[in-house]
Coordinates of C-alpha atoms and ligand atoms in Angstrom, one line a residue:
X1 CA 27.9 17.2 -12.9
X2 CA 30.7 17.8 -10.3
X3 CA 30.1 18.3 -6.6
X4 CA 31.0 22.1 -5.6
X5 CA 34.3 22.2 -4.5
X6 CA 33.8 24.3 -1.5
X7 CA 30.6 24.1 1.2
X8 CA 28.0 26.6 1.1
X9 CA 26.1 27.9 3.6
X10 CA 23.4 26.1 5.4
X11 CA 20.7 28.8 3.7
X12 CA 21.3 28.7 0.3
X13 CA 21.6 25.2 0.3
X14 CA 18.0 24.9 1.5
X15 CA 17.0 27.7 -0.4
X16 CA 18.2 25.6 -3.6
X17 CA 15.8 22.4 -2.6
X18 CA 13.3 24.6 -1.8
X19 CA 13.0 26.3 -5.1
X20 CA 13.4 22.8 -6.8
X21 CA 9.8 21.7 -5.6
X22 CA 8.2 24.6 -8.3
X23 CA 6.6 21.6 -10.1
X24 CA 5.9 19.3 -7.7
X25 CA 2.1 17.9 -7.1
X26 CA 0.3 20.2 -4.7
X27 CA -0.9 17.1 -1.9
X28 CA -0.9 20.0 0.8
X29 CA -3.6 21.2 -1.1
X30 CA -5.4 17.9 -1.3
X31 CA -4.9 17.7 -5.2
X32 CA -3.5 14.3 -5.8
X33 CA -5.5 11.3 -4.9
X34 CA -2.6 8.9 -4.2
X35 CA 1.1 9.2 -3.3
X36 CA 0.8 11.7 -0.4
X37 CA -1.7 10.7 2.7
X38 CA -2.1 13.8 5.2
X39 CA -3.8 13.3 8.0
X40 CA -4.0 17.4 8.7
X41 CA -1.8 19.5 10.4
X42 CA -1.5 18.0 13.8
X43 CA -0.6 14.7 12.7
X44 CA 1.7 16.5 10.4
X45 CA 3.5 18.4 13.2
X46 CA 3.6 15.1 15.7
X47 CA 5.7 13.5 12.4
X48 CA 7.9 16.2 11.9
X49 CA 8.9 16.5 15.3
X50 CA 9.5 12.8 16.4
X51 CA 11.3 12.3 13.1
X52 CA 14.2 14.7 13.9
X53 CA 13.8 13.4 17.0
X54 CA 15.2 10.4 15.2
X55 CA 16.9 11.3 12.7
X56 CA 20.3 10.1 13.3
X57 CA 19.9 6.8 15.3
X58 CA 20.1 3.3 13.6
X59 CA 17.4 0.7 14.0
X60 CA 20.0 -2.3 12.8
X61 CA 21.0 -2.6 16.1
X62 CA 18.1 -2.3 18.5
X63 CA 20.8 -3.4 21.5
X64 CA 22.3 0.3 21.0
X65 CA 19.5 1.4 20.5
X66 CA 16.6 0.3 23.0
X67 CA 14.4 2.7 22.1
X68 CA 14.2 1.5 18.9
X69 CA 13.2 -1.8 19.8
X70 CA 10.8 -0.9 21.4
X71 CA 8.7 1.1 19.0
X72 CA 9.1 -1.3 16.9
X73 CA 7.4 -4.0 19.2
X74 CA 4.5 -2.0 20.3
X75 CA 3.8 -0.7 16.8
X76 CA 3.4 -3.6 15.4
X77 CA 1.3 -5.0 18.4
X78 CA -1.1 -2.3 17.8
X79 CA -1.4 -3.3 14.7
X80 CA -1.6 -7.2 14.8
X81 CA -4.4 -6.3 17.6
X82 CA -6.5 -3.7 15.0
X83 CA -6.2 -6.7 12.4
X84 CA -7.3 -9.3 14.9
X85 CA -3.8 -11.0 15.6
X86 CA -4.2 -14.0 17.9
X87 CA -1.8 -14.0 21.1
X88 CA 0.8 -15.9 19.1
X89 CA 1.5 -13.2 16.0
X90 CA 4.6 -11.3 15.7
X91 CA 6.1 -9.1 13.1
X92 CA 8.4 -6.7 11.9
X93 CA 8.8 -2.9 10.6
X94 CA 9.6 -2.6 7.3
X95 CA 10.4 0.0 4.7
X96 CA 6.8 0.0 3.2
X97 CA 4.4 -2.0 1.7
X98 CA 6.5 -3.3 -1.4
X99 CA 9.4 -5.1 1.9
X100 CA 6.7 -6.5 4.0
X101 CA 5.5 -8.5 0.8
X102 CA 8.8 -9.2 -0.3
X103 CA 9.6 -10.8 3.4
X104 CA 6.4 -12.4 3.1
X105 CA 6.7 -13.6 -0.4
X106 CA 10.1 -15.0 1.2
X107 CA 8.9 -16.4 3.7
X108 CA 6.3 -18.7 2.0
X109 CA 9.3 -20.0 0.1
X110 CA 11.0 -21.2 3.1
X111 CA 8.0 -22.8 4.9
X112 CA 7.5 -24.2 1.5
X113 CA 10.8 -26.0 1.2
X114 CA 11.8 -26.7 4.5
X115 CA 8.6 -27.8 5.5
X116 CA 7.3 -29.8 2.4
X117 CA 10.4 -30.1 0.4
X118 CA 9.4 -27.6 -2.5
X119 CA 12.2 -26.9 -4.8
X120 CA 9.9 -25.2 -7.6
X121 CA 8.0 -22.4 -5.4
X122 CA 4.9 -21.2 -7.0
X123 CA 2.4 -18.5 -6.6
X124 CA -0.7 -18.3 -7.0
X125 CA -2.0 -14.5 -7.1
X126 CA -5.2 -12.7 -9.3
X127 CA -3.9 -10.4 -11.8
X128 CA -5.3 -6.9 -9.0
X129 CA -2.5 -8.3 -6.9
X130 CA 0.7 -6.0 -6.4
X131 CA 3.4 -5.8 -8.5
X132 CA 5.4 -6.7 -5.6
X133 CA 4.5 -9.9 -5.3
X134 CA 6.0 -10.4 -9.0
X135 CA 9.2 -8.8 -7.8
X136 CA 9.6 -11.2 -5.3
X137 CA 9.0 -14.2 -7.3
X138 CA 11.7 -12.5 -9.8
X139 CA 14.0 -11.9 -6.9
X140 CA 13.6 -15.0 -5.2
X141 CA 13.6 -17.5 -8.2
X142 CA 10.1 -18.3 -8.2
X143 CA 7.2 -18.6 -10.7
X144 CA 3.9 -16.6 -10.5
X145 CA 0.7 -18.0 -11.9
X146 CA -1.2 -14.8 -12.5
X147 CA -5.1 -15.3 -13.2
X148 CA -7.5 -13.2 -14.2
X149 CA -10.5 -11.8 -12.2
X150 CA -14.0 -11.8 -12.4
X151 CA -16.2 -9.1 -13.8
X152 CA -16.7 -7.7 -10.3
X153 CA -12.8 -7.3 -10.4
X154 CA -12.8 -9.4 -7.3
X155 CA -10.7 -12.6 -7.3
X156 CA -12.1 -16.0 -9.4
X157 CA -11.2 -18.3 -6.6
X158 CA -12.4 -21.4 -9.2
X159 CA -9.9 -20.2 -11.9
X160 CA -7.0 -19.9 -9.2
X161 CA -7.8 -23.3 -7.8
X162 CA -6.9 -24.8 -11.1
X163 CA -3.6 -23.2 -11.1
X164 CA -3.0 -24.4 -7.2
X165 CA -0.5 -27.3 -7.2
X166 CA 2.3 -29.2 -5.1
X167 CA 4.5 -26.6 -6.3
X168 CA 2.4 -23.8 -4.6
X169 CA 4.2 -22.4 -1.7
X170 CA 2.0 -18.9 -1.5
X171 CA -2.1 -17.3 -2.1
X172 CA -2.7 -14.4 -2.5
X173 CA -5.3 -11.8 -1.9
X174 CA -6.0 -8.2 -1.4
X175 CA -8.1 -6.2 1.0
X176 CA -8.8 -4.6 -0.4
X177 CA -6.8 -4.6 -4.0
X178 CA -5.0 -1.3 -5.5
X179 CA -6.5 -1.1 -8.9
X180 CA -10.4 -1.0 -8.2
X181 CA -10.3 -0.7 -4.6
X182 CA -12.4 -4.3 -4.1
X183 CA -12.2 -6.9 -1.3
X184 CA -10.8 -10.4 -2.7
X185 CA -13.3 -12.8 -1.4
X186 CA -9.6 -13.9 1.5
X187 CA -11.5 -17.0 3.3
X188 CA -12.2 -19.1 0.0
X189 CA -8.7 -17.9 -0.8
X190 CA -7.7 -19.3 2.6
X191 CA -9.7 -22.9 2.1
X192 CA -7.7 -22.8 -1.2
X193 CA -3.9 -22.2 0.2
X194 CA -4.4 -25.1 2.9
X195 CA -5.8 -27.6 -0.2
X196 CA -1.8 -27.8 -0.2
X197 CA -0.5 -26.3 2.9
X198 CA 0.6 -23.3 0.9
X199 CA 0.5 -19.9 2.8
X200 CA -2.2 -17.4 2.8
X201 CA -1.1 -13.8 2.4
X202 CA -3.6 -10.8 2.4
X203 CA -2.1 -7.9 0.7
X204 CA -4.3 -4.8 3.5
X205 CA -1.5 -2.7 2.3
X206 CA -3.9 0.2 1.8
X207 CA -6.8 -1.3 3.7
X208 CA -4.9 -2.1 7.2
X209 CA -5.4 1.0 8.6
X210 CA -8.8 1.4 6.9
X211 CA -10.7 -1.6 7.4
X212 CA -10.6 -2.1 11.3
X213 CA -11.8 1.7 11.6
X214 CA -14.8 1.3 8.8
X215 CA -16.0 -1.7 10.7
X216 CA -15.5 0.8 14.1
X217 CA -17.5 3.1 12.2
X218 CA -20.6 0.6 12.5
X219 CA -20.3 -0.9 8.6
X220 CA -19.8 -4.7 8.4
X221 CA -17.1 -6.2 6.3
X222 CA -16.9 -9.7 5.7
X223 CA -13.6 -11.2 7.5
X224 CA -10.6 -10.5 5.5
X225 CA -7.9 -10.5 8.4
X226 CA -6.3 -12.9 11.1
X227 CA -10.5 -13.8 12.1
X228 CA -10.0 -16.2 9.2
X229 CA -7.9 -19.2 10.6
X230 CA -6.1 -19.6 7.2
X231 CA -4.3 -16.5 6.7
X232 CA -0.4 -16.7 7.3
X233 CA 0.0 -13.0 7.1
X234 CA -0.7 -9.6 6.7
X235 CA 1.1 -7.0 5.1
X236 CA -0.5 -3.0 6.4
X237 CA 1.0 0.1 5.2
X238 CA 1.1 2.8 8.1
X239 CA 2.5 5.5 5.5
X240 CA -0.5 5.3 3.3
X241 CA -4.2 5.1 5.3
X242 CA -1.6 5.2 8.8
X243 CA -0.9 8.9 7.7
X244 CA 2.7 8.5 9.2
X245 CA 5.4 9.7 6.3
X246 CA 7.1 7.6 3.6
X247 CA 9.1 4.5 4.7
X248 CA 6.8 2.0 7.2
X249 CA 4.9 -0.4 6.9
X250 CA 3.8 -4.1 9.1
X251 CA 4.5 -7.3 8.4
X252 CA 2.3 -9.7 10.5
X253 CA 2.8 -13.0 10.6
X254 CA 0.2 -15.5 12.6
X255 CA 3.0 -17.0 14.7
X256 CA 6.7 -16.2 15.4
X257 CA 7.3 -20.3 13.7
X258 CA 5.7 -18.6 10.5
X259 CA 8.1 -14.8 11.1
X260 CA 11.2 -17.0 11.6
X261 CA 11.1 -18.0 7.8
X262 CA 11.4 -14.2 6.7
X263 CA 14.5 -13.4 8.8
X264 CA 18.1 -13.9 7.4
X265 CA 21.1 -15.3 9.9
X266 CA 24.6 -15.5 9.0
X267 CA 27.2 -16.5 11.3
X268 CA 30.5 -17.0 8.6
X269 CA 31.6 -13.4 8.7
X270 CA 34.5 -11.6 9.9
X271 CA 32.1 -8.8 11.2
X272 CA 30.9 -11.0 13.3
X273 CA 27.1 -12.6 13.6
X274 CA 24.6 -11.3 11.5
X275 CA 20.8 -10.9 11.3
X276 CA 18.3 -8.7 10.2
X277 CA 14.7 -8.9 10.7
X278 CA 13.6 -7.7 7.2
X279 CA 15.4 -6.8 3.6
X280 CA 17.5 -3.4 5.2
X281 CA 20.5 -3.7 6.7
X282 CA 21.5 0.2 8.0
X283 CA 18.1 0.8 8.7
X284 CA 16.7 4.5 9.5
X285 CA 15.0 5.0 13.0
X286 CA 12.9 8.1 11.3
X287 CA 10.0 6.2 9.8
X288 CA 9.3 4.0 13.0
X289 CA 9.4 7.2 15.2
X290 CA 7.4 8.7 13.2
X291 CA 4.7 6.2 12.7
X292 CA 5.2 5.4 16.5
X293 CA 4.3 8.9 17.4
X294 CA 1.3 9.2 14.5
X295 CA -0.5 5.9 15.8
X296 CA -0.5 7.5 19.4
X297 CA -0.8 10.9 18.1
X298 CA -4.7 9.6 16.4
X299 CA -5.4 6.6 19.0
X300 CA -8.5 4.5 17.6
X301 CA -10.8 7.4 18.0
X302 CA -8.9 9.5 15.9
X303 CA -8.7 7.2 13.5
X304 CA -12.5 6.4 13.1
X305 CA -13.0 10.4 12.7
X306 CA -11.2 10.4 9.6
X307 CA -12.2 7.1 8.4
X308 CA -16.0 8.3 8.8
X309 CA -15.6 11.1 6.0
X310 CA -13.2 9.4 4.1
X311 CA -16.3 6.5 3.0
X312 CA -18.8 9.4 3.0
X313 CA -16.2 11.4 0.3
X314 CA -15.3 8.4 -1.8
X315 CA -19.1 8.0 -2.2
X316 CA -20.0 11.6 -3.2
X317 CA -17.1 10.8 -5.9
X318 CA -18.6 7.8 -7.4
X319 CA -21.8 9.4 -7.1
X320 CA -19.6 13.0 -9.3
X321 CA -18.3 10.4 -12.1
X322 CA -21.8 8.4 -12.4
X323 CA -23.4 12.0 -13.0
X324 CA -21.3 12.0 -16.3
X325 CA -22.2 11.1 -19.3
X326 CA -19.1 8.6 -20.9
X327 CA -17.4 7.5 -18.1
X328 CA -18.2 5.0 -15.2
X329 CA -16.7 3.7 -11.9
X330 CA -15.3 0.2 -12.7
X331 CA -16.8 -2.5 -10.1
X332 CA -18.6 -1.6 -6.8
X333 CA -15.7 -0.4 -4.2
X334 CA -17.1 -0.1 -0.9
X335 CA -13.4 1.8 0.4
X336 CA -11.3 5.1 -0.5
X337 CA -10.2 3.7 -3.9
X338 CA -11.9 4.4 -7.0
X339 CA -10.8 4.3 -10.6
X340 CA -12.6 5.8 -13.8
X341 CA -12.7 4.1 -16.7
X342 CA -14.1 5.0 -20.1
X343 CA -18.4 4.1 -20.3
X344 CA -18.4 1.5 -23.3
X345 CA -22.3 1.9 -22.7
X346 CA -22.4 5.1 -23.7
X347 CA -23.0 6.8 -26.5
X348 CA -20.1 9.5 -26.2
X349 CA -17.7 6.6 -24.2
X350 CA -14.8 9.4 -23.3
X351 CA -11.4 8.7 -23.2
X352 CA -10.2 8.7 -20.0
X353 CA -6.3 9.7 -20.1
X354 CA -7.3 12.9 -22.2
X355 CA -9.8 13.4 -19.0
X356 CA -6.7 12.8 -16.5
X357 CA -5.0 15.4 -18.9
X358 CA -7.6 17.7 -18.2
X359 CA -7.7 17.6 -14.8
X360 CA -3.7 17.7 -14.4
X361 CA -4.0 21.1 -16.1
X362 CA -6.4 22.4 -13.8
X363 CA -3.8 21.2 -11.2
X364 CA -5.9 17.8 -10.3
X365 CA -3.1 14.6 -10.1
X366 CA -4.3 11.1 -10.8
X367 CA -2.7 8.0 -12.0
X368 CA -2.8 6.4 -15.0
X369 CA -3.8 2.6 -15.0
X370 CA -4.4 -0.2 -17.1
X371 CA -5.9 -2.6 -18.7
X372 CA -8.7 -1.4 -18.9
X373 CA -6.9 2.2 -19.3
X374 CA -8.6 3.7 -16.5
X375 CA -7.6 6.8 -13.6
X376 CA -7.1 5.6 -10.2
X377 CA -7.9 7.4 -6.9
X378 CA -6.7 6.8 -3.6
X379 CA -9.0 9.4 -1.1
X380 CA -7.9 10.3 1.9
X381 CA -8.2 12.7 4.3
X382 CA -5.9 15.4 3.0
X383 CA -8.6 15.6 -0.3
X384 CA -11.7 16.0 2.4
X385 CA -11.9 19.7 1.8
X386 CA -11.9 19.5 -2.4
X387 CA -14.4 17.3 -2.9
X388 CA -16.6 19.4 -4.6
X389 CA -14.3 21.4 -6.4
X390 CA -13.0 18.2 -7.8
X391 CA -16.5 17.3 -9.1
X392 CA -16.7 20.6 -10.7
X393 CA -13.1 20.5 -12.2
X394 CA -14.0 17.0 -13.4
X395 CA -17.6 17.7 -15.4
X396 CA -15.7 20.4 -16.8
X397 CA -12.8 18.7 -17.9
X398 CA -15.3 15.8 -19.3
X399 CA -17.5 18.5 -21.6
X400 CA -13.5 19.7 -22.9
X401 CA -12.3 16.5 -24.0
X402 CA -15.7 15.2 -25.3
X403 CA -13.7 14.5 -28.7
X404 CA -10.2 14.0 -27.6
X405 CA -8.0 11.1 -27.5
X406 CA -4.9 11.5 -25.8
X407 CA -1.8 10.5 -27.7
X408 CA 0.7 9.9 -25.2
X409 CA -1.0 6.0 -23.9
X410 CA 1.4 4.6 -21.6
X411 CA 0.3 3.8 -17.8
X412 CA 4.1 4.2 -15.9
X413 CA 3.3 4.0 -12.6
X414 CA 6.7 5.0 -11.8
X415 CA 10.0 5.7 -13.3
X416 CA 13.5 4.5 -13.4
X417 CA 15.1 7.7 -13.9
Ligands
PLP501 C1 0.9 0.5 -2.1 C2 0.6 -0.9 -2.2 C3 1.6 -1.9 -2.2 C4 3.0 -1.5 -2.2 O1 3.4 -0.6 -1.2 P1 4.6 0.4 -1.4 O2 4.5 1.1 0.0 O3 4.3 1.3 -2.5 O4 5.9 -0.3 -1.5 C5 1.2 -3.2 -2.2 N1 -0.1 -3.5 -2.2 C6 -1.1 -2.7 -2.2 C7 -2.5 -3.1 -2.3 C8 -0.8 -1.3 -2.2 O5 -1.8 -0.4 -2.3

């Protein structure tokens, strides 16, 4: 592959990308149930517009650019105030949900040494927790103590607590957690972390901008966020539930003492001093606008009036896949996530990847998970007109692969190509 020699003009060059999108999932259409969150046109216009707005600027210097700093600040006070942040919690931007857990899993490291002289950081973490929190421990030189769940998928606080140790710098828990969309039961995990003065970190990557609005909505959740007094931090994704595009998310910490950890300064360089909040240095200003604009764009209201239908269309899907005969929901999620796992119960138990074949040749997009191989939804607001074309599409794709195994059985949730 060689760049073209000579420049070309501005529409065929856009005509090119345009055409390369042929194969692409159709979200705008509500047909994937993850990866894409749309929170409809207007929301989609207020993005487009504030991010070439910002297109050029660079947040690593918020002194040039004031602005910048700014948006930051108030987004993330917004969101330490939805997730009950006491007066003292500060945070940053990040990239997205993976950075704010790698700045958190960083920052329990430091507290950890500098604090209580922990050379050997641990983690503690159920086996629904992110793969990011493995990352970090692989980029930051520590060891994760994975352990499994309970039936209910939810984590098995007893089981961690036997893996909890001097050593143990961070505990984790989700609210709610990616694969089966439940709540990890955060205040016993809380009790647990301070058995050693470890930190607490709840993973609301995809509940954040969920959770506060379901409990606006009139349902009660059990405390999960900074209500409980253990919890360090919080990590919230504004570009999934948020419905700003790709590249923010909020890292909350219950004090700036407890953000300090995360930051890196460096003052031995001929450039000059150096510090960065998060992992990025160059760092674009289009996200932040973007989800700046978005946030204002829905206000609480807003937010509520697509969180209402959201519950009511992840129920009428659980209530589609109970309907069919060899397959079940796994667990009891209360939220927008669902996954579908072969029935064992049954006496036709169907295999579910030939099912997610199915549906991805009638156009339908879900993930492949595992173990238990299993498809996982995320529902939001851009599937609220499909819902019952998707229980259609999915009854039928059930009766075709009543006798079909798929061959291809792997579960990549992403690639490296
Ligand atoms: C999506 C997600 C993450 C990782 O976020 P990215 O934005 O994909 O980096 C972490 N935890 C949970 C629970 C998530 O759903």
């Amino acid at each position: 592959m060689t760049l073209n020699e000579h420049g070309r003009p501005i529409e065929d060059v856009l005509a090119d990308l345009e055409s390369k999108r042929g194969n692409d999932v159709r979200w705008d259409e509500g047909r994937t149930f993850g990866l894409v969150f749309d929170g409809g046109p207007s929301v989609r216009e207020v993005a487009d517009q504030a991010a070439s707005m910002f297109l050029h600027e660079n947040a690593l210097n918020t002194q040039a650019f004031p602005s910048l700093a700014q948006i930051q600040s108030e987004v993330v006070g917004w969101t330490s105030e939805l997730l009950n942040g006491p007066e003292t919690a500060a945070g940053f931007l990040t990239s997205g949900g993976t950075e704010s857990i790698l700045c958190a899993v960083k920052a329990a490291r430091e507290r950890g040494r500098i604090e209580r002289g922990v050379t050997d950081p641990e983690i503690v973490i159920p086996t629904s927790g992110h793969a990011a929190f493995h990352k970090g421990a692989h980029l930051f030189g520590m060891t994760v103590r994975s352990v499994p769940v309970l039936d209910d998928w939810t984590a098995d606080v007893a089981a961690m607590a036997e893996q909890v140790n001097e050593n143990t710098v961070l505990v984790v828990g989700s609210a709610p957690q990616y694969p089966q969309g439940v709540l990890d039961p955060i205040a016993e995990l809380a009790e647990l972390a301070a058995t050693v003065d470890a930190n607490m970190h709840v993973d609301a990557c995809m509940g954040g901008f969920v959770l506060p609005f379901v409990e606006r909505a009139g349902v009660e959740i059990e405390p999960w966020d900074f209500r409980v007094e253990g919890v360090h931090s919080i990590s919230a994704d504004i570009h999934k539930l948020g419905y700003a595009p790709k590249g923010v998310s909020v890292i909350l910490h219950r004090t700036k003492e407890l953000r300090r950890y995360q930051t890196f300064v460096f003052d031995d360089w001929l450039g000059g001093m150096y510090a960065t909040p998060n992992l990025q240095g160059t760092r674009s200003a289009v996200p932040m606008a973007a989800a700046w604009a978005v946030t204002q764009h829905l206000g609480v209201d807003g937010y509520v009036e697509l969180t209402r239908p959201l519950l009511e269309n992840a129920a009428r899907m659980r209530a589609f896949v109970g309907a069919i005969d060899g397959i079940r929901v796994l667990g009891d999620p209360q939220f927008h996530l669902l996954a579908i796992a072969s029935d064992r119960e049954s006496s036709h138990p169907l295999d579910v990847f030939a099912l997610g074949d199915a549906m991805r040749e009638r156009d339908w997009f879900h993930d492949r998970q595992g173990p238990p191989d299993s498809l996982h939804l995320t529902v939001s607001n851009g599937n609220a007109g499909v819902i019952d074309e998707w229980g259609a599409a999915l009854a039928d794709a059930a009766s075709q692969v009543r006798d079909t195994t798929a061959t291809d059985r792997s579960t990549n949730y992403a690639t490296l190509e």
